[in-house]
Amino acid sequence: MKLGSLKEGGRDGTLVVVSKDLSRAVKATGIAPTMQRALEDWGSVAPRLNAVYEALEAGTPETINGEPVFAVDFAALAAPLPRAYEFVDGSAYLPHVARVRKARGAEVPESFYTDPLMYQAVSAGFYGPRDPVLVADEAYGIDLEAEVVVVTDDVPQGATPAQAAQHIQLVGLVNDVSLRNLIPNELAKGFGFLQSKPRSALSPVFVTPDELGEAWQGNKVHLPLVTHINGKWFGAPEAGVDMQFDFAQLVAHAAKTRPLSAGTIVGSGTVANEDTSLGASCFAEQRTVEALRDGKPSTPFMSFGDTVRIEMKARDGSDIFGAIEQRITKA
């Protein structure tokens, strides 16, 4: 099934069930008022939400459970989880890490091959799929990061990857916004990101893993993640290729010393492949490829007025999550 949230109803939005083709939706408030509430009681709530999804797909009903069916307006959608208790973001694609480190003369630590790299990201609020990215200064080095995310129910502390896989309930996309020119000074302090990692944007809907069919294998999404900048193709790396750690391993890593609350979002990190002909999922990646090839980067970071579109389609061309479409805007 596919789930989203309307901007109405407060900071956590209003939960809606969305049709497979993303054209129609119906409020699910009689089952769970918000996505967060649904995830907190997923075992009992999910079958009821799925029944609504099946009714929505069975024909063109005018109402379901007394709620009117309406046409989806992407601008009216909040992030599926407008705010989350946790957003932990990995960096699971070895080609991305290796290139970025090579460009600055550093090697990939041996521990990276056995222990995921992860940081605590901003979760207090996410941009909706059509909301502008607000940045105060272009000099910050505005970048996107196209990634896949999963959402969990309650994960116990110390869960193994096999156990963690059972707690992955939803899959979606994120534009993990980065301010690249602020990162070096922050990392030099040895205490991680803060100002360099503002709010991120989530795809219009999250979907259950079974909605992905054969594309969900080995706790990875085996589909290209497509990015356009100002209407021009930027990249379409395969999300299921070159992923050093799958999502079950990433969830287990995050839960090693603490339980994860229902509604925790776990990110894959920037999707990148060894094959650079498939393009990039962030400007830092593109600039690194240029620096390694030409001796210096030639592609600038984003400017006010630039637009980004991130989406993932099934092999038959059908839309899965809807597109994140944003304009970079001065705050």
CSV table of C-alpha atoms in Angstrom, one decimal:
chain,number,residue,atom,x,y,z
A,1,MET,CA,0.0,0.0,0.0
A,2,LYS,CA,0.9,3.7,-0.3
A,3,LEU,CA,0.6,6.2,2.5
A,4,GLY,CA,1.0,10.0,2.7
A,5,SER,CA,0.1,12.9,4.9
A,6,LEU,CA,-1.9,16.1,4.2
A,7,LYS,CA,-0.6,19.4,5.5
A,8,GLU,CA,-3.8,19.9,7.5
A,9,GLY,CA,-4.3,18.6,11.0
A,10,GLY,CA,-1.3,20.0,12.9
A,11,ARG,CA,2.4,19.4,12.9
A,12,ASP,CA,2.0,15.7,12.3
A,13,GLY,CA,-0.4,16.1,9.4
A,14,THR,CA,-3.3,13.9,8.5
A,15,LEU,CA,-2.8,10.3,7.3
A,16,VAL,CA,-4.1,9.4,3.9
A,17,VAL,CA,-4.1,6.2,1.9
A,18,VAL,CA,-3.1,6.9,-1.7
A,19,SER,CA,-3.9,4.9,-4.9
A,20,LYS,CA,-1.3,2.9,-6.7
A,21,ASP,CA,-1.2,5.5,-9.5
A,22,LEU,CA,-1.0,8.4,-7.0
A,23,SER,CA,-4.1,10.0,-8.5
A,24,ARG,CA,-6.6,9.5,-5.6
A,25,ALA,CA,-6.5,9.4,-1.8
A,26,VAL,CA,-8.8,9.0,1.2
A,27,LYS,CA,-8.3,10.1,4.8
A,28,ALA,CA,-7.5,7.3,7.2
A,29,THR,CA,-8.3,9.2,10.4
A,30,GLY,CA,-10.9,6.6,11.5
A,31,ILE,CA,-8.0,4.1,11.7
A,32,ALA,CA,-5.1,6.3,12.7
A,33,PRO,CA,-5.0,10.1,12.6
A,34,THR,CA,-1.3,10.4,11.7
A,35,MET,CA,1.5,8.3,10.2
A,36,GLN,CA,3.2,8.3,13.5
A,37,ARG,CA,0.2,6.9,15.3
A,38,ALA,CA,-0.1,4.2,12.7
A,39,LEU,CA,3.5,3.1,13.1
A,40,GLU,CA,3.2,2.9,16.9
A,41,ASP,CA,0.4,0.3,16.5
A,42,TRP,CA,1.5,-1.1,13.1
A,43,GLY,CA,0.5,-4.7,13.7
A,44,SER,CA,-3.1,-4.0,14.2
A,45,VAL,CA,-3.4,-0.8,12.1
A,46,ALA,CA,-1.6,-2.0,8.9
A,47,PRO,CA,-4.2,-4.6,7.9
A,48,ARG,CA,-7.0,-2.0,8.2
A,49,LEU,CA,-5.1,0.5,6.2
A,50,ASN,CA,-4.4,-2.2,3.6
A,51,ALA,CA,-8.1,-2.9,3.4
A,52,VAL,CA,-8.7,0.8,2.5
A,53,TYR,CA,-6.0,0.6,-0.1
A,54,GLU,CA,-7.6,-2.5,-1.7
A,55,ALA,CA,-11.0,-0.8,-1.7
A,56,LEU,CA,-9.4,2.2,-3.4
A,57,GLU,CA,-7.9,0.0,-6.0
A,58,ALA,CA,-11.0,-2.1,-6.5
A,59,GLY,CA,-12.8,0.6,-8.5
A,60,THR,CA,-13.6,4.3,-8.2
A,61,PRO,CA,-15.6,4.6,-5.0
A,62,GLU,CA,-16.8,8.0,-4.0
A,63,THR,CA,-16.4,7.2,-0.3
A,64,ILE,CA,-14.6,4.6,1.8
A,65,ASN,CA,-15.5,4.1,5.5
A,66,GLY,CA,-17.5,7.3,5.2
A,67,GLU,CA,-14.6,9.4,4.0
A,68,PRO,CA,-14.7,11.0,0.6
A,69,VAL,CA,-12.2,9.9,-2.0
A,70,PHE,CA,-10.4,13.0,-3.5
A,71,ALA,CA,-7.9,13.8,-6.2
A,72,VAL,CA,-4.3,14.1,-5.0
A,73,ASP,CA,-2.8,17.5,-5.0
A,74,PHE,CA,1.0,17.1,-4.4
A,75,ALA,CA,1.3,20.7,-3.2
A,76,ALA,CA,-1.2,19.9,-0.4
A,77,LEU,CA,0.9,16.9,0.8
A,78,ALA,CA,3.3,17.2,3.7
A,79,ALA,CA,6.1,14.8,4.1
A,80,PRO,CA,4.6,11.4,4.9
A,81,LEU,CA,6.2,11.7,8.3
A,82,PRO,CA,6.2,15.5,8.8
A,83,ARG,CA,8.4,15.0,11.8
A,84,ALA,CA,10.1,11.9,13.2
A,85,TYR,CA,11.6,10.9,16.5
A,86,GLU,CA,14.8,9.9,14.7
A,87,PHE,CA,16.4,10.3,11.3
A,88,VAL,CA,19.7,8.4,11.1
A,89,ASP,CA,21.5,8.6,7.8
A,90,GLY,CA,24.1,6.1,6.6
A,91,SER,CA,26.6,6.3,3.9
A,92,ALA,CA,26.3,2.8,2.5
A,93,TYR,CA,27.6,3.3,-1.1
A,94,LEU,CA,31.3,2.6,-1.1
A,95,PRO,CA,32.0,4.4,-4.5
A,96,HIS,CA,30.7,7.7,-3.1
A,97,VAL,CA,32.9,7.4,0.0
A,98,ALA,CA,35.9,6.3,-1.8
A,99,ARG,CA,35.8,9.0,-4.4
A,100,VAL,CA,35.2,11.8,-2.0
A,101,ARG,CA,38.1,10.7,0.2
A,102,LYS,CA,40.4,10.1,-2.7
A,103,ALA,CA,39.8,13.7,-3.9
A,104,ARG,CA,41.1,15.0,-0.6
A,105,GLY,CA,44.0,12.5,-0.5
A,106,ALA,CA,42.5,10.2,2.1
A,107,GLU,CA,41.9,6.4,2.1
A,108,VAL,CA,38.8,4.6,3.0
A,109,PRO,CA,39.2,3.3,6.6
A,110,GLU,CA,39.2,-0.5,6.8
A,111,SER,CA,36.4,-0.4,9.3
A,112,PHE,CA,34.1,1.0,6.7
A,113,TYR,CA,33.9,-2.5,5.0
A,114,THR,CA,32.5,-4.0,8.2
A,115,ASP,CA,30.9,-1.2,10.2
A,116,PRO,CA,28.5,1.3,8.6
A,117,LEU,CA,29.1,5.1,8.7
A,118,MET,CA,26.1,6.9,10.1
A,119,TYR,CA,25.1,10.2,11.7
A,120,GLN,CA,22.1,11.7,13.5
A,121,ALA,CA,20.2,13.9,11.1
A,122,VAL,CA,17.5,16.6,11.5
A,123,SER,CA,14.2,15.0,12.2
A,124,ALA,CA,12.1,17.7,13.9
A,125,GLY,CA,10.7,18.7,10.6
A,126,PHE,CA,10.8,17.6,6.9
A,127,TYR,CA,10.0,19.5,3.8
A,128,GLY,CA,7.0,18.3,1.9
A,129,PRO,CA,7.6,17.1,-1.7
A,130,ARG,CA,6.8,20.4,-3.3
A,131,ASP,CA,8.1,22.8,-0.6
A,132,PRO,CA,11.0,25.1,-1.4
A,133,VAL,CA,14.5,24.5,0.1
A,134,LEU,CA,15.2,27.6,2.2
A,135,VAL,CA,18.8,28.6,2.5
A,136,ALA,CA,20.2,31.9,3.7
A,137,ASP,CA,23.3,32.2,1.5
A,138,GLU,CA,24.4,30.6,-1.8
A,139,ALA,CA,28.0,30.7,-0.5
A,140,TYR,CA,27.1,27.8,1.8
A,141,GLY,CA,27.5,25.4,-1.1
A,142,ILE,CA,23.9,24.2,-1.6
A,143,ASP,CA,23.7,20.5,-2.6
A,144,LEU,CA,21.1,17.8,-2.8
A,145,GLU,CA,21.6,14.1,-1.9
A,146,ALA,CA,19.2,11.7,-3.5
A,147,GLU,CA,18.7,8.7,-1.2
A,148,VAL,CA,16.4,5.8,-0.3
A,149,VAL,CA,15.0,5.6,3.2
A,150,VAL,CA,13.2,3.0,5.2
A,151,VAL,CA,10.9,3.6,8.2
A,152,THR,CA,10.7,1.2,11.2
A,153,ASP,CA,8.2,0.3,13.9
A,154,ASP,CA,9.7,-0.2,17.4
A,155,VAL,CA,13.1,-1.9,17.1
A,156,PRO,CA,14.6,-3.4,20.3
A,157,GLN,CA,18.1,-2.6,21.4
A,158,GLY,CA,20.6,-5.1,20.1
A,159,ALA,CA,18.5,-6.4,17.2
A,160,THR,CA,20.4,-8.5,14.7
A,161,PRO,CA,20.1,-7.7,11.0
A,162,ALA,CA,17.7,-10.6,10.6
A,163,GLN,CA,15.6,-9.3,13.4
A,164,ALA,CA,15.9,-5.7,12.2
A,165,ALA,CA,14.5,-6.7,8.7
A,166,GLN,CA,11.2,-7.6,10.3
A,167,HIS,CA,10.8,-4.1,11.6
A,168,ILE,CA,11.2,-2.3,8.3
A,169,GLN,CA,7.6,-1.3,7.4
A,170,LEU,CA,7.9,1.5,4.8
A,171,VAL,CA,10.2,2.6,2.1
A,172,GLY,CA,10.6,6.1,0.5
A,173,LEU,CA,12.9,8.7,-0.9
A,174,VAL,CA,14.7,11.7,0.6
A,175,ASN,CA,16.5,14.8,-0.6
A,176,ASP,CA,19.0,15.0,2.2
A,177,VAL,CA,20.1,18.7,1.7
A,178,SER,CA,23.7,19.5,2.4
A,179,LEU,CA,25.6,22.8,2.7
A,180,ARG,CA,29.0,21.6,1.5
A,181,ASN,CA,31.0,24.7,2.2
A,182,LEU,CA,30.1,24.5,5.9
A,183,ILE,CA,31.0,20.9,6.3
A,184,PRO,CA,34.9,21.0,6.5
A,185,ASN,CA,35.0,23.4,9.5
A,186,GLU,CA,32.4,21.4,11.3
A,187,LEU,CA,34.1,18.1,10.8
A,188,ALA,CA,37.4,19.6,11.7
A,189,LYS,CA,36.0,20.1,15.2
A,190,GLY,CA,35.6,16.3,15.5
A,191,PHE,CA,32.0,16.4,16.6
A,192,GLY,CA,29.9,15.9,13.4
A,193,PHE,CA,27.4,17.8,11.3
A,194,LEU,CA,25.1,20.6,12.6
A,195,GLN,CA,24.7,23.8,10.6
A,196,SER,CA,25.8,22.0,7.4
A,197,LYS,CA,22.8,19.6,7.5
A,198,PRO,CA,19.5,21.5,7.4
A,199,ARG,CA,16.0,20.1,6.8
A,200,SER,CA,15.5,17.4,4.2
A,201,ALA,CA,12.5,16.6,2.0
A,202,LEU,CA,10.6,13.3,1.7
A,203,SER,CA,8.8,11.8,-1.2
A,204,PRO,CA,5.1,12.3,-1.6
A,205,VAL,CA,4.3,8.8,-0.3
A,206,PHE,CA,5.9,6.0,1.6
A,207,VAL,CA,5.1,2.4,0.4
A,208,THR,CA,5.2,-1.0,2.1
A,209,PRO,CA,8.1,-3.2,0.9
A,210,ASP,CA,5.6,-5.6,-0.8
A,211,GLU,CA,4.5,-2.7,-3.1
A,212,LEU,CA,8.0,-2.9,-4.7
A,213,GLY,CA,7.5,-6.5,-5.7
A,214,GLU,CA,10.7,-8.1,-7.0
A,215,ALA,CA,12.5,-4.8,-6.7
A,216,TRP,CA,12.7,-5.3,-3.0
A,217,GLN,CA,15.3,-8.0,-2.5
A,218,GLY,CA,18.0,-8.5,0.1
A,219,ASN,CA,16.6,-5.5,2.0
A,220,LYS,CA,17.6,-3.3,-0.9
A,221,VAL,CA,15.7,-1.5,-3.6
A,222,HIS,CA,16.8,-2.7,-7.0
A,223,LEU,CA,15.8,0.2,-9.1
A,224,PRO,CA,17.5,3.4,-10.5
A,225,LEU,CA,17.1,6.6,-8.5
A,226,VAL,CA,16.6,9.4,-11.1
A,227,THR,CA,17.6,13.0,-10.5
A,228,HIS,CA,17.0,16.0,-12.8
A,229,ILE,CA,18.4,19.5,-12.2
A,230,ASN,CA,16.6,22.4,-13.9
A,231,GLY,CA,14.9,19.8,-16.1
A,232,LYS,CA,18.1,18.2,-17.3
A,233,TRP,CA,19.1,14.6,-16.5
A,234,PHE,CA,21.7,14.5,-13.7
A,235,GLY,CA,21.9,10.8,-12.7
A,236,ALA,CA,20.2,7.5,-12.4
A,237,PRO,CA,22.4,5.2,-10.4
A,238,GLU,CA,21.1,1.8,-9.4
A,239,ALA,CA,20.1,1.8,-5.8
A,240,GLY,CA,20.6,-2.0,-5.4
A,241,VAL,CA,24.1,-2.0,-6.8
A,242,ASP,CA,27.3,-1.1,-4.8
A,243,MET,CA,25.4,-0.8,-1.5
A,244,GLN,CA,27.9,-2.1,1.0
A,245,PHE,CA,25.3,-2.5,3.8
A,246,ASP,CA,21.7,-3.3,3.3
A,247,PHE,CA,18.9,-1.6,5.2
A,248,ALA,CA,18.6,-4.4,7.8
A,249,GLN,CA,22.3,-4.0,8.6
A,250,LEU,CA,21.8,-0.2,8.8
A,251,VAL,CA,18.9,-0.5,11.1
A,252,ALA,CA,20.7,-3.0,13.3
A,253,HIS,CA,23.7,-0.7,13.4
A,254,ALA,CA,21.6,2.1,14.7
A,255,ALA,CA,19.9,-0.1,17.3
A,256,LYS,CA,23.2,-1.6,18.7
A,257,THR,CA,23.2,0.4,21.9
A,258,ARG,CA,19.6,1.8,22.0
A,259,PRO,CA,16.1,0.9,20.9
A,260,LEU,CA,14.6,2.7,18.0
A,261,SER,CA,11.2,4.3,18.4
A,262,ALA,CA,8.4,3.6,15.9
A,263,GLY,CA,8.7,6.1,13.1
A,264,THR,CA,12.5,6.1,12.9
A,265,ILE,CA,13.8,6.9,9.4
A,266,VAL,CA,17.0,5.3,8.3
A,267,GLY,CA,18.7,6.6,5.2
A,268,SER,CA,21.0,4.8,2.7
A,269,GLY,CA,23.3,7.7,2.1
A,270,THR,CA,23.9,9.2,-1.4
A,271,VAL,CA,23.2,6.5,-4.0
A,272,ALA,CA,26.3,6.0,-6.2
A,273,ASN,CA,27.8,3.4,-8.5
A,274,GLU,CA,31.2,2.5,-9.7
A,275,ASP,CA,29.9,3.1,-13.2
A,276,THR,CA,30.1,6.9,-13.5
A,277,SER,CA,28.2,6.9,-16.8
A,278,LEU,CA,25.0,6.5,-14.7
A,279,GLY,CA,25.5,10.0,-13.3
A,280,ALA,CA,25.4,11.2,-9.8
A,281,SER,CA,23.0,11.8,-6.9
A,282,CYS,CA,24.7,14.9,-5.5
A,283,PHE,CA,26.9,17.7,-6.7
A,284,ALA,CA,29.7,16.7,-4.4
A,285,GLU,CA,29.9,13.4,-6.2
A,286,GLN,CA,29.8,15.0,-9.7
A,287,ARG,CA,32.5,17.5,-8.7
A,288,THR,CA,34.7,14.7,-7.3
A,289,VAL,CA,34.5,12.8,-10.5
A,290,GLU,CA,35.5,16.0,-12.4
A,291,ALA,CA,38.4,16.7,-10.0
A,292,LEU,CA,39.7,13.2,-10.4
A,293,ARG,CA,39.4,13.3,-14.2
A,294,ASP,CA,40.3,16.9,-15.0
A,295,GLY,CA,42.3,18.1,-11.9
A,296,LYS,CA,39.5,20.4,-10.7
A,297,PRO,CA,35.7,20.5,-10.5
A,298,SER,CA,33.8,22.4,-13.1
A,299,THR,CA,30.2,22.0,-11.9
A,300,PRO,CA,29.1,24.6,-9.4
A,301,PHE,CA,26.8,23.9,-6.5
A,302,MET,CA,23.2,25.0,-6.7
A,303,SER,CA,21.9,28.6,-6.9
A,304,PHE,CA,18.7,30.3,-5.9
A,305,GLY,CA,16.1,29.5,-8.5
A,306,ASP,CA,17.5,26.1,-9.4
A,307,THR,CA,15.1,23.2,-9.3
A,308,VAL,CA,15.7,19.5,-8.3
A,309,ARG,CA,13.5,16.5,-9.1
A,310,ILE,CA,14.1,13.1,-7.5
A,311,GLU,CA,12.0,10.1,-8.4
A,312,MET,CA,12.1,6.3,-8.8
A,313,LYS,CA,10.0,4.4,-11.3
A,314,ALA,CA,9.2,0.7,-11.5
A,315,ARG,CA,10.7,-1.3,-14.4
A,316,ASP,CA,7.4,-0.9,-16.3
A,317,GLY,CA,7.7,2.9,-16.0
A,318,SER,CA,5.0,3.3,-13.4
A,319,ASP,CA,5.6,5.8,-10.6
A,320,ILE,CA,6.2,4.4,-7.1
A,321,PHE,CA,6.8,7.2,-4.6
A,322,GLY,CA,5.9,10.3,-6.6
A,323,ALA,CA,8.6,12.9,-7.3
A,324,ILE,CA,10.3,15.3,-4.9
A,325,GLU,CA,10.2,18.6,-6.8
A,326,GLN,CA,11.8,21.6,-5.1
A,327,ARG,CA,13.2,25.0,-5.9
A,328,ILE,CA,16.2,26.5,-4.1
A,329,THR,CA,14.9,29.7,-2.4
A,330,LYS,CA,16.5,32.4,-0.4
A,331,ALA,CA,15.4,32.2,3.2
